[in-house]
Amino acid sequence: LANTTQPISMDSYEGQEVNITCSHNNIATNDYITWYQQFPSQGPRFIIQGYKTKVTNEVASLFIPADRKSSTLSLPRVSLSDTAVYYCLVEGGTSYGKLTFGQGTILTVHP
Amino acid sequence: DADVTQTPRNRITKTGKRIMLECSQTKGHDRMYWYRQDPGLGLRLIYYSFDVKDINKGEISDGYSVSRQAQAKFSLSLESAIPNQTALYFCATSDSTSNPPTGELFFGEGSRLTVL
């Protein structure tokens, strides 16, 4: 399985851009990178997924360098409601279907 | 109505009792998962199933068993509950035919289990 490493916690303020980086040094050729958001006592919710370069949707952007050994989730202009835990998953290839979560990054947005 | 439904949502039981947590889904997905989450920790995979005839152990399967009664139903059992199985349990589904094939996970609302 491709292991991932994320910062345990981050702090930000309303209106700022937040970038959360995930390291996945042993990512396999067929692996995709997926990010989830989780609020207390709720199940995680899909944010964004990518394979290489940049992916953008209505809530976030995902930047993946050419070597794919890391990825960065970018949240533009965060609000208090973005306070949550963010998980990076690497899946596919040899870990196909066995979707395991790391400890995630606790993001706290301050007024 | 939720696409992924878990029952019960909350349960308090005693050590040694048998407990079953049930999960049903209306998404038509073939893959189903059971995770547990402990306070301050991420989610850990207990069991997963790729279809009705396929059951696989996850990271922490000891003390648990599962049954995939139908494509839409996946149950988790604790044969003899112990206090350190107190946790929040999540069921999830994914679609192996999605594009890209890794698919998005869809989670239920969780079942909070307390073992005294």
GROMACS .gro file of C-alpha atoms in nm:
model
  227
    1LEU     CA    1   0.000   0.000   0.000
    2ALA     CA    2   0.115   0.351  -0.073
    3ASN     CA    3   0.160   0.520   0.265
    4THR     CA    4   0.083   0.886   0.309
    5THR     CA    5   0.217   1.151   0.543
    6GLN     CA    6   0.032   1.472   0.625
    7PRO     CA    7   0.078   1.743   0.888
    8ILE     CA    8  -0.122   1.661   1.199
    9SER     CA    9  -0.275   2.005   1.225
   10MET     CA   10  -0.288   2.347   1.061
   11ASP     CA   11  -0.436   2.681   1.157
   12SER     CA   12  -0.566   2.952   0.929
   13TYR     CA   13  -0.792   3.257   0.928
   14GLU     CA   14  -1.104   3.332   0.738
   15GLY     CA   15  -1.042   3.449   0.384
   16GLN     CA   16  -0.696   3.298   0.355
   17GLU     CA   17  -0.587   3.030   0.110
   18VAL     CA   18  -0.488   2.705   0.276
   19ASN     CA   19  -0.251   2.451   0.127
   20ILE     CA   20  -0.224   2.103   0.278
   21THR     CA   21   0.054   1.883   0.147
   22CYS     CA   22   0.057   1.505   0.147
   23SER     CA   23   0.367   1.294   0.087
   24HIS     CA   24   0.331   0.958  -0.087
   25ASN     CA   25   0.682   0.855  -0.184
   26ASN     CA   26   0.596   0.502  -0.294
   27ILE     CA   27   0.298   0.587  -0.511
   28ALA     CA   28   0.247   0.334  -0.789
   29THR     CA   29   0.196   0.407  -1.157
   30ASN     CA   30  -0.174   0.325  -1.146
   31ASP     CA   31  -0.250   0.508  -0.820
   32TYR     CA   32  -0.482   0.806  -0.800
   33ILE     CA   33  -0.473   1.069  -0.526
   34THR     CA   34  -0.796   1.148  -0.348
   35TRP     CA   35  -0.880   1.395  -0.074
   36TYR     CA   36  -1.167   1.372   0.173
   37GLN     CA   37  -1.311   1.613   0.430
   38GLN     CA   38  -1.462   1.501   0.759
   39PHE     CA   39  -1.665   1.696   1.012
   40PRO     CA   40  -1.708   1.568   1.369
   41SER     CA   41  -1.937   1.264   1.397
   42GLN     CA   42  -1.992   1.252   1.022
   43GLY     CA   43  -1.853   1.027   0.755
   44PRO     CA   44  -1.581   1.166   0.527
   45ARG     CA   45  -1.691   1.342   0.213
   46PHE     CA   46  -1.507   1.336  -0.121
   47ILE     CA   47  -1.343   1.665  -0.217
   48ILE     CA   48  -1.125   1.606  -0.518
   49GLN     CA   49  -0.926   1.342  -0.704
   50GLY     CA   50  -0.637   1.360  -0.948
   51TYR     CA   51  -0.363   1.166  -1.123
   52LYS     CA   52  -0.115   1.431  -1.234
   53THR     CA   53  -0.067   1.806  -1.283
   54LYS     CA   54  -0.360   2.015  -1.162
   55VAL     CA   55  -0.725   1.945  -1.101
   56THR     CA   56  -0.978   2.208  -1.000
   57ASN     CA   57  -1.341   2.186  -0.900
   58GLU     CA   58  -1.585   2.421  -0.734
   59VAL     CA   59  -1.440   2.377  -0.385
   60ALA     CA   60  -1.068   2.304  -0.419
   61SER     CA   61  -0.764   2.255  -0.637
   62LEU     CA   62  -0.522   1.966  -0.632
   63PHE     CA   63  -0.163   2.014  -0.742
   64ILE     CA   64   0.047   1.710  -0.828
   65PRO     CA   65   0.412   1.749  -0.936
   66ALA     CA   66   0.562   1.547  -1.216
   67ASP     CA   67   0.716   1.284  -0.987
   68ARG     CA   68   0.378   1.239  -0.810
   69LYS     CA   69   0.550   1.175  -0.477
   70SER     CA   70   0.345   1.447  -0.312
   71SER     CA   71   0.027   1.641  -0.367
   72THR     CA   72  -0.115   1.965  -0.235
   73LEU     CA   73  -0.479   2.035  -0.162
   74SER     CA   74  -0.554   2.405  -0.198
   75LEU     CA   75  -0.864   2.559  -0.039
   76PRO     CA   76  -0.924   2.914  -0.159
   77ARG     CA   77  -1.052   3.173   0.084
   78VAL     CA   78  -1.144   2.944   0.371
   79SER     CA   79  -1.433   3.012   0.606
   80LEU     CA   80  -1.512   2.889   0.956
   81SER     CA   81  -1.714   2.605   0.804
   82ASP     CA   82  -1.399   2.463   0.647
   83THR     CA   83  -1.276   2.362   0.993
   84ALA     CA   84  -1.251   1.985   0.957
   85VAL     CA   85  -1.014   1.693   0.918
   86TYR     CA   86  -0.870   1.644   0.570
   87TYR     CA   87  -0.748   1.304   0.452
   88CYS     CA   88  -0.522   1.220   0.161
   89LEU     CA   89  -0.561   0.874   0.009
   90VAL     CA   90  -0.353   0.706  -0.256
   91GLU     CA   91  -0.534   0.420  -0.422
   92GLY     CA   92  -0.533   0.196  -0.721
   93GLY     CA   93  -0.269  -0.038  -0.857
   94THR     CA   94  -0.168  -0.296  -0.597
   95SER     CA   95  -0.394  -0.140  -0.335
   96TYR     CA   96  -0.690  -0.134  -0.568
   97GLY     CA   97  -1.011  -0.125  -0.370
   98LYS     CA   98  -0.847  -0.145  -0.028
   99LEU     CA   99  -0.906   0.214   0.066
  100THR     CA  100  -0.716   0.303   0.381
  101PHE     CA  101  -0.707   0.638   0.558
  102GLY     CA  102  -0.418   0.794   0.745
  103GLN     CA  103  -0.457   1.019   1.047
  104GLY     CA  104  -0.545   1.323   0.841
  105THR     CA  105  -0.482   1.694   0.896
  106ILE     CA  106  -0.694   1.887   1.144
  107LEU     CA  107  -0.758   2.227   0.989
  108THR     CA  108  -0.883   2.498   1.224
  109VAL     CA  109  -1.005   2.822   1.070
  110HIS     CA  110  -1.013   3.120   1.306
  111PRO     CA  111  -1.228   3.434   1.275
  112ASP     CA  112  -3.348   0.940   0.248
  113ALA     CA  113  -2.978   0.868   0.283
  114ASP     CA  114  -2.813   0.661   0.011
  115VAL     CA  115  -2.611   0.469   0.269
  116THR     CA  116  -2.805   0.384   0.585
  117GLN     CA  117  -2.661   0.246   0.904
  118THR     CA  118  -2.854   0.093   1.192
  119PRO     CA  119  -2.848   0.138   1.482
  120ARG     CA  120  -2.710   0.491   1.501
  121ASN     CA  121  -2.628   0.452   1.868
  122ARG     CA  122  -2.592   0.143   2.081
  123ILE     CA  123  -2.480   0.078   2.434
  124THR     CA  124  -2.405  -0.280   2.525
  125LYS     CA  125  -2.219  -0.488   2.779
  126THR     CA  126  -1.898  -0.684   2.755
  127GLY     CA  127  -1.951  -1.028   2.605
  128LYS     CA  128  -2.269  -0.946   2.415
  129ARG     CA  129  -2.305  -1.010   2.045
  130ILE     CA  130  -2.370  -0.699   1.841
  131MET     CA  131  -2.462  -0.653   1.477
  132LEU     CA  132  -2.434  -0.328   1.287
  133GLU     CA  133  -2.620  -0.316   0.961
  134CYS     CA  134  -2.558  -0.118   0.646
  135SER     CA  135  -2.780  -0.088   0.343
  136GLN     CA  136  -2.734   0.119   0.030
  137THR     CA  137  -2.950   0.236  -0.257
  138LYS     CA  138  -2.665   0.354  -0.478
  139GLY     CA  139  -2.632   0.025  -0.665
  140HIS     CA  140  -2.261   0.009  -0.584
  141ASP     CA  141  -2.082  -0.324  -0.582
  142ARG     CA  142  -1.819  -0.243  -0.320
  143MET     CA  143  -1.885  -0.197   0.049
  144TYR     CA  144  -1.659  -0.125   0.344
  145TRP     CA  145  -1.664  -0.111   0.724
  146TYR     CA  146  -1.438   0.134   0.907
  147ARG     CA  147  -1.395   0.224   1.271
  148GLN     CA  148  -1.288   0.557   1.407
  149ASP     CA  149  -1.157   0.625   1.754
  150PRO     CA  150  -1.140   0.975   1.905
  151GLY     CA  151  -0.859   1.177   1.752
  152LEU     CA  152  -0.767   0.902   1.510
  153GLY     CA  153  -0.828   0.845   1.145
  154LEU     CA  154  -1.043   0.571   0.999
  155ARG     CA  155  -0.922   0.215   1.006
  156LEU     CA  156  -1.050  -0.044   0.763
  157ILE     CA  157  -1.210  -0.351   0.923
  158TYR     CA  158  -1.348  -0.547   0.627
  159TYR     CA  159  -1.433  -0.480   0.267
  160SER     CA  160  -1.633  -0.661   0.003
  161PHE     CA  161  -1.604  -0.629  -0.373
  162ASP     CA  162  -1.924  -0.819  -0.439
  163VAL     CA  163  -2.163  -1.063  -0.271
  164LYS     CA  164  -1.918  -1.353  -0.295
  165ASP     CA  165  -1.611  -1.157  -0.197
  166ILE     CA  166  -1.505  -1.070   0.159
  167ASN     CA  167  -1.163  -0.935   0.254
  168LYS     CA  168  -0.996  -0.850   0.581
  169GLY     CA  169  -0.880  -0.497   0.639
  170GLU     CA  170  -0.629  -0.355   0.885
  171ILE     CA  171  -0.810  -0.454   1.206
  172SER     CA  172  -1.040  -0.750   1.144
  173ASP     CA  173  -0.970  -0.941   1.467
  174GLY     CA  174  -1.281  -0.958   1.685
  175TYR     CA  175  -1.512  -0.875   1.394
  176SER     CA  176  -1.695  -1.066   1.125
  177VAL     CA  177  -1.905  -0.954   0.830
  178SER     CA  178  -2.179  -1.081   0.607
  179ARG     CA  179  -2.271  -0.958   0.260
  180GLN     CA  180  -2.629  -1.075   0.240
  181ALA     CA  181  -2.699  -0.900  -0.088
  182GLN     CA  182  -2.533  -0.641  -0.304
  183ALA     CA  183  -2.711  -0.370  -0.106
  184LYS     CA  184  -2.647  -0.506   0.245
  185PHE     CA  185  -2.328  -0.549   0.444
  186SER     CA  186  -2.340  -0.632   0.815
  187LEU     CA  187  -2.067  -0.610   1.075
  188SER     CA  188  -2.079  -0.836   1.381
  189LEU     CA  189  -1.894  -0.827   1.708
  190GLU     CA  190  -1.926  -1.182   1.837
  191SER     CA  191  -1.829  -1.096   2.195
  192ALA     CA  192  -1.799  -0.723   2.244
  193ILE     CA  193  -1.519  -0.580   2.457
  194PRO     CA  194  -1.471  -0.223   2.585
  195ASN     CA  195  -1.189  -0.139   2.345
  196GLN     CA  196  -1.434  -0.189   2.059
  197THR     CA  197  -1.609   0.127   2.172
  198ALA     CA  198  -1.587   0.349   1.866
  199LEU     CA  199  -1.770   0.518   1.583
  200TYR     CA  200  -1.829   0.275   1.297
  201PHE     CA  201  -1.878   0.382   0.937
  202CYS     CA  202  -2.005   0.190   0.639
  203ALA     CA  203  -1.907   0.308   0.292
  204THR     CA  204  -1.969   0.212  -0.069
  205SER     CA  205  -1.794   0.264  -0.400
  206ASP     CA  206  -1.855   0.178  -0.762
  207SER     CA  207  -1.592  -0.032  -0.939
  208THR     CA  208  -1.727   0.076  -1.277
  209SER     CA  209  -1.669   0.445  -1.210
  210ASN     CA  210  -1.420   0.648  -1.410
  211PRO     CA  211  -1.147   0.667  -1.290
  212PRO     CA  212  -1.179   0.313  -1.154
  213THR     CA  213  -1.065   0.393  -0.801
  214GLY     CA  214  -1.402   0.545  -0.740
  215GLU     CA  215  -1.541   0.780  -0.478
  216LEU     CA  216  -1.633   0.652  -0.133
  217PHE     CA  217  -1.981   0.730  -0.004
  218PHE     CA  218  -2.023   0.705   0.370
  219GLY     CA  219  -2.314   0.638   0.599
  220GLU     CA  220  -2.387   0.857   0.899
  221GLY     CA  221  -2.208   0.630   1.141
  222SER     CA  222  -2.300   0.398   1.426
  223ARG     CA  223  -2.174   0.492   1.768
  224LEU     CA  224  -2.109   0.183   1.978
  225THR     CA  225  -2.030   0.187   2.348
  226VAL     CA  226  -1.926  -0.134   2.521
  227LEU     CA  227  -1.942  -0.119   2.899
   0.00000   0.00000   0.00000
